[in-house]
């Protein structure tokens, strides 16, 4: 059995997901948490008194990163893949620093190994490239006598974040829902706290999660089941529009090619809905990690109440 992971470095602690991961790491009470932050950043991470802040050059210099990460047991990447080279250099640096577990910024929406996902978005080609590097480094670890291992977490859509920000084509304020196809295809989705809790469980169960994917969820509903939950929470009927998923995806891809950056969200929306039932995946890890599904009604109800409190629903 491996020695427990104690020293954890989080990269991207101020982001939508990273801030929740930071909450979970600190809240677990078993980790010595560091946050890697750009030296020119003026942001103050949460839990300032409970963490160590490590400034680094925003250029993501590989040798500097490797030096700064020496002594860390685990590195968690939680910043967007806007520049894949940064993620590649961070993984390389973790390897060279002797980090035992690296968690890449995989997480949301769909399996980046999917040919369909890679065909439609550079994002998933970039995620796949980082994953391939992690696998290459892990394969070389024994020969190089380094302890590097990895775990990729795949969570489906960020449900609470997507619902709050209308990235799931569920308009709480106007009671409108865009439903793909017949609305009867199940898709796994996770709240941000579930993703963050998965990071903690992976680090706690490092032997069981070594060099593998873990697929998790908060629930696995159909679009119509989500609409029904929203109707129960709001107490009113919702207007639903049905669209063909293939046609919608092709139109969004064309819009992206024509320069509409917002089309990325619609592409991700479809990809995370049409082939994302993790309960059928051989790497479905809910039992392994000790998770049970959350209540869809409870999560939806809480978010609707947030809208109501702001006078938006």
mmCIF file of C-alpha atoms in Angstrom:
data_model
loop_
_atom_site.group_PDB
_atom_site.id
_atom_site.type_symbol
_atom_site.label_atom_id
_atom_site.label_comp_id
_atom_site.label_asym_id
_atom_site.label_seq_id
_atom_site.Cartn_x
_atom_site.Cartn_y
_atom_site.Cartn_z
ATOM 1 C CA UNK A 1 0.000 0.000 0.000
ATOM 2 C CA UNK A 2 1.294 3.433 -0.961
ATOM 3 C CA UNK A 3 2.023 6.075 1.654
ATOM 4 C CA UNK A 4 -0.912 8.498 2.026
ATOM 5 C CA UNK A 5 -0.966 11.561 -0.198
ATOM 6 C CA UNK A 6 -0.554 14.579 2.039
ATOM 7 C CA UNK A 7 0.918 17.475 0.062
ATOM 8 C CA UNK A 8 -1.406 18.576 -2.741
ATOM 9 C CA UNK A 9 -0.809 21.441 -5.161
ATOM 10 C CA UNK A 10 -3.826 22.903 -6.948
ATOM 11 C CA UNK A 11 -3.419 24.887 -10.170
ATOM 12 C CA UNK A 12 -6.418 27.072 -11.010
ATOM 13 C CA UNK A 13 -7.819 27.670 -7.538
ATOM 14 C CA UNK A 14 -9.824 30.774 -8.451
ATOM 15 C CA UNK A 15 -11.846 29.272 -11.288
ATOM 16 C CA UNK A 16 -15.445 28.054 -11.222
ATOM 17 C CA UNK A 17 -14.356 24.471 -10.616
ATOM 18 C CA UNK A 18 -10.984 25.137 -9.007
ATOM 19 C CA UNK A 19 -12.488 27.195 -6.197
ATOM 20 C CA UNK A 20 -14.824 24.321 -5.308
ATOM 21 C CA UNK A 21 -11.964 21.819 -5.468
ATOM 22 C CA UNK A 22 -10.015 24.067 -3.106
ATOM 23 C CA UNK A 23 -12.961 24.057 -0.695
ATOM 24 C CA UNK A 24 -13.035 20.245 -0.805
ATOM 25 C CA UNK A 25 -9.280 19.784 -0.354
ATOM 26 C CA UNK A 26 -9.147 22.136 2.620
ATOM 27 C CA UNK A 27 -12.414 20.815 4.021
ATOM 28 C CA UNK A 28 -11.144 17.239 3.972
ATOM 29 C CA UNK A 29 -8.729 18.210 6.740
ATOM 30 C CA UNK A 30 -6.114 15.656 5.698
ATOM 31 C CA UNK A 31 -4.064 17.528 3.109
ATOM 32 C CA UNK A 32 -1.349 20.155 3.210
ATOM 33 C CA UNK A 33 -2.712 22.294 0.374
ATOM 34 C CA UNK A 34 -0.667 24.595 -1.838
ATOM 35 C CA UNK A 35 -1.974 26.794 -4.638
ATOM 36 C CA UNK A 36 0.185 27.543 -7.664
ATOM 37 C CA UNK A 37 -0.627 31.100 -8.729
ATOM 38 C CA UNK A 38 0.729 33.389 -11.401
ATOM 39 C CA UNK A 39 3.232 35.810 -9.906
ATOM 40 C CA UNK A 40 1.358 38.767 -11.417
ATOM 41 C CA UNK A 41 -2.026 37.674 -10.089
ATOM 42 C CA UNK A 42 -3.837 40.055 -7.774
ATOM 43 C CA UNK A 43 -6.490 37.508 -6.823
ATOM 44 C CA UNK A 44 -6.574 36.191 -3.313
ATOM 45 C CA UNK A 45 -7.595 32.536 -3.087
ATOM 46 C CA UNK A 46 -10.045 31.377 -0.472
ATOM 47 C CA UNK A 47 -8.773 29.740 2.712
ATOM 48 C CA UNK A 48 -5.691 32.002 2.608
ATOM 49 C CA UNK A 49 -4.758 31.132 6.184
ATOM 50 C CA UNK A 50 -4.976 27.398 5.541
ATOM 51 C CA UNK A 51 -2.973 27.120 2.312
ATOM 52 C CA UNK A 52 0.463 27.893 0.944
ATOM 53 C CA UNK A 53 0.576 30.216 -2.047
ATOM 54 C CA UNK A 54 3.307 29.414 -4.587
ATOM 55 C CA UNK A 55 3.923 32.178 -7.172
ATOM 56 C CA UNK A 56 5.196 31.173 -10.619
ATOM 57 C CA UNK A 57 6.053 32.794 -13.928
ATOM 58 C CA UNK A 58 2.916 33.142 -16.108
ATOM 59 C CA UNK A 59 4.960 31.831 -19.054
ATOM 60 C CA UNK A 60 4.646 28.326 -17.552
ATOM 61 C CA UNK A 61 8.396 27.745 -17.701
ATOM 62 C CA UNK A 62 8.927 24.004 -17.412
ATOM 63 C CA UNK A 63 12.145 23.975 -15.336
ATOM 64 C CA UNK A 64 10.704 26.537 -12.922
ATOM 65 C CA UNK A 65 7.502 24.522 -12.511
ATOM 66 C CA UNK A 66 9.488 21.350 -11.858
ATOM 67 C CA UNK A 67 11.519 23.138 -9.196
ATOM 68 C CA UNK A 68 8.428 24.561 -7.508
ATOM 69 C CA UNK A 69 6.626 21.216 -7.456
ATOM 70 C CA UNK A 70 9.412 19.264 -5.760
ATOM 71 C CA UNK A 71 8.050 17.751 -2.557
ATOM 72 C CA UNK A 72 4.415 17.714 -3.657
ATOM 73 C CA UNK A 73 2.653 14.348 -3.537
ATOM 74 C CA UNK A 74 -0.083 15.327 -5.983
ATOM 75 C CA UNK A 75 -0.839 18.046 -8.514
ATOM 76 C CA UNK A 76 -4.401 18.872 -9.546
ATOM 77 C CA UNK A 77 -4.936 20.881 -12.737
ATOM 78 C CA UNK A 78 -8.193 22.854 -12.685
ATOM 79 C CA UNK A 79 -7.669 25.649 -15.190
ATOM 80 C CA UNK A 80 -9.105 25.836 -18.725
ATOM 81 C CA UNK A 81 -7.338 24.299 -21.707
ATOM 82 C CA UNK A 82 -7.067 27.558 -23.584
ATOM 83 C CA UNK A 83 -3.386 26.800 -24.160
ATOM 84 C CA UNK A 84 -2.733 23.073 -24.241
ATOM 85 C CA UNK A 85 1.018 23.607 -24.103
ATOM 86 C CA UNK A 86 0.675 24.914 -20.551
ATOM 87 C CA UNK A 87 -1.012 21.699 -19.483
ATOM 88 C CA UNK A 88 1.602 19.596 -21.240
ATOM 89 C CA UNK A 89 4.421 21.491 -19.521
ATOM 90 C CA UNK A 90 2.710 21.169 -16.148
ATOM 91 C CA UNK A 91 2.398 17.384 -16.516
ATOM 92 C CA UNK A 92 6.048 17.124 -17.589
ATOM 93 C CA UNK A 93 7.076 19.277 -14.639
ATOM 94 C CA UNK A 94 5.120 17.089 -12.216
ATOM 95 C CA UNK A 95 6.922 14.049 -13.600
ATOM 96 C CA UNK A 96 10.356 15.640 -13.267
ATOM 97 C CA UNK A 97 9.563 16.901 -9.756
ATOM 98 C CA UNK A 98 8.752 13.411 -8.488
ATOM 99 C CA UNK A 99 5.024 14.046 -8.027
ATOM 100 C CA UNK A 100 3.196 10.799 -7.334
ATOM 101 C CA UNK A 101 -0.269 11.604 -8.716
ATOM 102 C CA UNK A 102 -1.285 14.015 -11.454
ATOM 103 C CA UNK A 103 -4.938 14.838 -12.141
ATOM 104 C CA UNK A 104 -5.280 16.567 -15.532
ATOM 105 C CA UNK A 105 -8.022 19.068 -16.359
ATOM 106 C CA UNK A 106 -10.327 16.536 -17.997
ATOM 107 C CA UNK A 107 -13.552 16.624 -15.980
ATOM 108 C CA UNK A 108 -16.578 17.934 -17.831
ATOM 109 C CA UNK A 109 -19.124 17.092 -20.474
ATOM 110 C CA UNK A 110 -17.889 14.082 -22.452
ATOM 111 C CA UNK A 111 -15.164 11.502 -22.882
ATOM 112 C CA UNK A 112 -12.391 13.373 -24.714
ATOM 113 C CA UNK A 113 -11.301 10.106 -26.340
ATOM 114 C CA UNK A 114 -14.513 10.095 -28.374
ATOM 115 C CA UNK A 115 -13.805 10.445 -32.120
ATOM 116 C CA UNK A 116 -16.967 12.537 -32.446
ATOM 117 C CA UNK A 117 -15.832 14.937 -29.722
ATOM 118 C CA UNK A 118 -12.363 15.271 -31.210
ATOM 119 C CA UNK A 119 -13.824 15.842 -34.669
ATOM 120 C CA UNK A 120 -15.911 18.785 -33.520
ATOM 121 C CA UNK A 121 -13.708 20.631 -31.025
ATOM 122 C CA UNK A 122 -10.030 21.388 -30.561
ATOM 123 C CA UNK A 123 -10.738 21.323 -26.815
ATOM 124 C CA UNK A 124 -11.129 17.552 -26.849
ATOM 125 C CA UNK A 125 -8.137 17.021 -29.109
ATOM 126 C CA UNK A 126 -6.138 19.015 -26.574
ATOM 127 C CA UNK A 127 -7.508 17.003 -23.663
ATOM 128 C CA UNK A 128 -6.615 13.807 -25.514
ATOM 129 C CA UNK A 129 -3.076 15.095 -26.084
ATOM 130 C CA UNK A 130 -2.593 15.777 -22.380
ATOM 131 C CA UNK A 131 -4.006 12.359 -21.569
ATOM 132 C CA UNK A 132 -1.658 10.683 -24.040
ATOM 133 C CA UNK A 133 1.280 12.443 -22.398
ATOM 134 C CA UNK A 134 0.177 11.292 -18.946
ATOM 135 C CA UNK A 135 0.013 7.709 -20.184
ATOM 136 C CA UNK A 136 3.436 8.029 -21.808
ATOM 137 C CA UNK A 137 4.966 9.443 -18.636
ATOM 138 C CA UNK A 138 3.411 6.740 -16.462
ATOM 139 C CA UNK A 139 4.760 4.060 -18.801
ATOM 140 C CA UNK A 140 8.255 5.540 -18.503
ATOM 141 C CA UNK A 141 8.046 6.023 -14.739
ATOM 142 C CA UNK A 142 9.281 2.569 -13.746
ATOM 143 C CA UNK A 143 12.265 2.731 -16.111
ATOM 144 C CA UNK A 144 13.171 6.214 -14.890
ATOM 145 C CA UNK A 145 12.581 5.246 -11.257
ATOM 146 C CA UNK A 146 10.071 8.031 -10.661
ATOM 147 C CA UNK A 147 6.698 7.653 -8.900
ATOM 148 C CA UNK A 148 4.478 9.440 -11.455
ATOM 149 C CA UNK A 149 0.894 8.194 -11.879
ATOM 150 C CA UNK A 150 -2.278 9.853 -13.159
ATOM 151 C CA UNK A 151 -6.054 9.768 -12.818
ATOM 152 C CA UNK A 152 -8.502 11.364 -15.249
ATOM 153 C CA UNK A 153 -11.903 12.307 -13.865
ATOM 154 C CA UNK A 154 -14.828 12.451 -16.292
ATOM 155 C CA UNK A 155 -17.998 13.898 -14.804
ATOM 156 C CA UNK A 156 -20.414 14.734 -17.602
ATOM 157 C CA UNK A 157 -21.894 18.203 -17.764
ATOM 158 C CA UNK A 158 -21.315 20.508 -14.788
ATOM 159 C CA UNK A 159 -25.029 20.478 -14.026
ATOM 160 C CA UNK A 160 -25.373 23.170 -11.358
ATOM 161 C CA UNK A 161 -22.961 25.544 -13.093
ATOM 162 C CA UNK A 162 -24.610 24.922 -16.461
ATOM 163 C CA UNK A 163 -28.110 25.492 -15.112
ATOM 164 C CA UNK A 164 -27.118 28.698 -13.324
ATOM 165 C CA UNK A 165 -25.482 30.088 -16.456
ATOM 166 C CA UNK A 166 -27.912 28.724 -19.082
ATOM 167 C CA UNK A 167 -25.266 26.599 -20.799
ATOM 168 C CA UNK A 168 -27.580 23.583 -20.847
ATOM 169 C CA UNK A 169 -30.270 25.357 -22.879
ATOM 170 C CA UNK A 170 -32.503 25.380 -19.797
ATOM 171 C CA UNK A 171 -33.711 28.967 -19.326
ATOM 172 C CA UNK A 172 -34.936 29.181 -15.733
ATOM 173 C CA UNK A 173 -35.957 32.838 -15.960
ATOM 174 C CA UNK A 174 -38.188 32.297 -18.994
ATOM 175 C CA UNK A 175 -39.239 28.685 -18.331
ATOM 176 C CA UNK A 176 -37.947 27.437 -21.681
ATOM 177 C CA UNK A 177 -36.072 24.241 -22.488
ATOM 178 C CA UNK A 178 -34.394 23.049 -25.666
ATOM 179 C CA UNK A 179 -34.707 19.264 -25.784
ATOM 180 C CA UNK A 180 -32.563 17.094 -28.023
ATOM 181 C CA UNK A 181 -34.377 14.491 -30.124
ATOM 182 C CA UNK A 182 -37.210 12.788 -28.229
ATOM 183 C CA UNK A 183 -35.781 13.795 -24.851
ATOM 184 C CA UNK A 184 -35.427 10.206 -23.650
ATOM 185 C CA UNK A 185 -31.635 9.740 -23.783
ATOM 186 C CA UNK A 186 -30.018 9.446 -20.370
ATOM 187 C CA UNK A 187 -26.811 11.389 -19.734
ATOM 188 C CA UNK A 188 -24.623 11.553 -16.655
ATOM 189 C CA UNK A 189 -24.076 14.967 -15.120
ATOM 190 C CA UNK A 190 -22.346 16.175 -11.971
ATOM 191 C CA UNK A 191 -22.516 19.128 -9.641
ATOM 192 C CA UNK A 192 -19.255 20.961 -9.019
ATOM 193 C CA UNK A 193 -19.158 19.691 -5.402
ATOM 194 C CA UNK A 194 -19.421 16.112 -6.709
ATOM 195 C CA UNK A 195 -16.445 16.712 -9.030
ATOM 196 C CA UNK A 196 -14.472 18.242 -6.173
ATOM 197 C CA UNK A 197 -15.343 15.370 -3.864
ATOM 198 C CA UNK A 198 -14.123 12.987 -6.562
ATOM 199 C CA UNK A 199 -10.717 14.677 -6.519
ATOM 200 C CA UNK A 200 -10.518 14.074 -2.775
ATOM 201 C CA UNK A 201 -11.617 10.434 -3.067
ATOM 202 C CA UNK A 202 -9.126 9.771 -5.859
ATOM 203 C CA UNK A 203 -6.297 11.074 -3.682
ATOM 204 C CA UNK A 204 -7.535 9.001 -0.752
ATOM 205 C CA UNK A 205 -7.794 5.871 -2.907
ATOM 206 C CA UNK A 206 -4.596 6.336 -4.862
ATOM 207 C CA UNK A 207 -3.866 2.635 -5.404
ATOM 208 C CA UNK A 208 -7.364 1.857 -6.705
ATOM 209 C CA UNK A 209 -7.375 4.883 -9.013
ATOM 210 C CA UNK A 210 -3.823 4.600 -10.346
ATOM 211 C CA UNK A 211 -3.352 5.226 -14.085
ATOM 212 C CA UNK A 212 -7.003 5.031 -15.046
ATOM 213 C CA UNK A 213 -10.127 6.968 -15.852
ATOM 214 C CA UNK A 214 -12.871 7.345 -13.263
ATOM 215 C CA UNK A 215 -16.341 8.224 -14.531
ATOM 216 C CA UNK A 216 -18.672 9.752 -11.956
ATOM 217 C CA UNK A 217 -22.037 11.485 -11.791
ATOM 218 C CA UNK A 218 -24.521 13.173 -9.522
ATOM 219 C CA UNK A 219 -27.374 11.636 -11.502
ATOM 220 C CA UNK A 220 -28.176 10.307 -14.972
ATOM 221 C CA UNK A 221 -31.533 11.749 -16.095
ATOM 222 C CA UNK A 222 -33.133 12.240 -19.479
ATOM 223 C CA UNK A 223 -33.810 15.793 -20.693
ATOM 224 C CA UNK A 224 -37.526 15.321 -20.077
ATOM 225 C CA UNK A 225 -36.830 14.187 -16.515
ATOM 226 C CA UNK A 226 -34.839 17.377 -15.967
ATOM 227 C CA UNK A 227 -37.688 19.477 -17.368
ATOM 228 C CA UNK A 228 -40.125 17.682 -15.061
ATOM 229 C CA UNK A 229 -37.883 18.475 -12.077
ATOM 230 C CA UNK A 230 -37.750 22.121 -13.147
ATOM 231 C CA UNK A 231 -41.539 22.235 -13.428
ATOM 232 C CA UNK A 232 -41.873 20.800 -9.927
ATOM 233 C CA UNK A 233 -39.403 23.344 -8.577
ATOM 234 C CA UNK A 234 -40.934 26.371 -10.310
ATOM 235 C CA UNK A 235 -44.535 25.237 -9.983
ATOM 236 C CA UNK A 236 -45.330 26.134 -13.593
ATOM 237 C CA UNK A 237 -45.385 24.472 -16.992
ATOM 238 C CA UNK A 238 -42.265 24.883 -19.142
ATOM 239 C CA UNK A 239 -42.233 25.473 -22.891
ATOM 240 C CA UNK A 240 -40.123 22.818 -24.625
ATOM 241 C CA UNK A 241 -38.734 22.833 -28.149
ATOM 242 C CA UNK A 242 -37.360 19.630 -29.649
ATOM 243 C CA UNK A 243 -34.463 19.647 -32.114
ATOM 244 C CA UNK A 244 -32.587 16.917 -33.941
ATOM 245 C CA UNK A 245 -29.241 16.501 -32.182
ATOM 246 C CA UNK A 246 -27.264 15.769 -35.349
ATOM 247 C CA UNK A 247 -28.641 18.785 -37.179
ATOM 248 C CA UNK A 248 -28.147 21.039 -34.157
ATOM 249 C CA UNK A 249 -24.552 19.846 -33.808
ATOM 250 C CA UNK A 250 -23.763 20.452 -37.458
ATOM 251 C CA UNK A 251 -25.269 23.944 -37.370
ATOM 252 C CA UNK A 252 -23.285 24.783 -34.235
ATOM 253 C CA UNK A 253 -20.091 23.475 -35.845
ATOM 254 C CA UNK A 254 -20.697 25.616 -38.917
ATOM 255 C CA UNK A 255 -21.367 28.649 -36.723
ATOM 256 C CA UNK A 256 -18.065 28.049 -34.927
ATOM 257 C CA UNK A 257 -16.250 27.767 -38.251
ATOM 258 C CA UNK A 258 -17.819 31.087 -39.235
ATOM 259 C CA UNK A 259 -16.402 32.753 -36.147
ATOM 260 C CA UNK A 260 -19.191 32.443 -33.577
ATOM 261 C CA UNK A 261 -17.278 31.540 -30.409
ATOM 262 C CA UNK A 262 -20.515 31.051 -28.466
ATOM 263 C CA UNK A 263 -21.174 28.030 -30.670
ATOM 264 C CA UNK A 264 -18.616 26.128 -28.597
ATOM 265 C CA UNK A 265 -21.138 25.964 -25.748
ATOM 266 C CA UNK A 266 -23.789 24.478 -28.019
ATOM 267 C CA UNK A 267 -21.357 21.885 -29.345
ATOM 268 C CA UNK A 268 -20.357 20.899 -25.820
ATOM 269 C CA UNK A 269 -24.049 20.830 -24.859
ATOM 270 C CA UNK A 270 -24.778 18.207 -27.508
ATOM 271 C CA UNK A 271 -21.633 16.136 -27.008
ATOM 272 C CA UNK A 272 -22.341 15.868 -23.290
ATOM 273 C CA UNK A 273 -25.901 14.748 -23.893
ATOM 274 C CA UNK A 274 -25.924 12.195 -26.698
ATOM 275 C CA UNK A 275 -23.316 9.667 -25.563
ATOM 276 C CA UNK A 276 -22.731 10.283 -21.889
ATOM 277 C CA UNK A 277 -24.467 7.577 -19.877
ATOM 278 C CA UNK A 278 -21.560 6.661 -17.628
ATOM 279 C CA UNK A 279 -23.499 3.868 -15.932
ATOM 280 C CA UNK A 280 -22.729 1.821 -19.056
ATOM 281 C CA UNK A 281 -19.015 2.652 -18.996
ATOM 282 C CA UNK A 282 -16.522 0.050 -17.777
ATOM 283 C CA UNK A 283 -14.717 2.781 -15.810
ATOM 284 C CA UNK A 284 -17.850 3.897 -13.946
ATOM 285 C CA UNK A 285 -16.395 4.421 -10.471
ATOM 286 C CA UNK A 286 -19.263 5.411 -8.195
ATOM 287 C CA UNK A 287 -19.030 2.238 -6.080
ATOM 288 C CA UNK A 288 -15.240 2.308 -6.057
ATOM 289 C CA UNK A 289 -15.248 5.859 -4.706
ATOM 290 C CA UNK A 290 -18.129 5.302 -2.289
ATOM 291 C CA UNK A 291 -20.610 7.634 -3.977
ATOM 292 C CA UNK A 292 -24.374 7.476 -4.368
ATOM 293 C CA UNK A 293 -26.470 9.568 -6.731
ATOM 294 C CA UNK A 294 -27.626 12.956 -5.542
ATOM 295 C CA UNK A 295 -31.270 13.997 -5.677
ATOM 296 C CA UNK A 296 -32.077 15.722 -8.966
ATOM 297 C CA UNK A 297 -35.071 17.432 -7.349
ATOM 298 C CA UNK A 298 -32.962 18.745 -4.478
ATOM 299 C CA UNK A 299 -30.248 20.146 -6.731
ATOM 300 C CA UNK A 300 -32.746 21.730 -9.126
ATOM 301 C CA UNK A 301 -34.811 23.080 -6.242
ATOM 302 C CA UNK A 302 -31.803 24.762 -4.649
ATOM 303 C CA UNK A 303 -30.813 26.453 -7.895
ATOM 304 C CA UNK A 304 -34.359 27.604 -8.639
ATOM 305 C CA UNK A 305 -34.508 29.072 -5.138
ATOM 306 C CA UNK A 306 -31.318 31.006 -5.910
ATOM 307 C CA UNK A 307 -33.024 32.472 -8.989
ATOM 308 C CA UNK A 308 -36.100 33.332 -6.943
ATOM 309 C CA UNK A 309 -34.011 35.041 -4.267
ATOM 310 C CA UNK A 310 -32.560 37.273 -6.981
ATOM 311 C CA UNK A 311 -35.979 37.981 -8.475
ATOM 312 C CA UNK A 312 -35.092 36.069 -11.630
ATOM 313 C CA UNK A 313 -37.599 33.246 -11.384
#
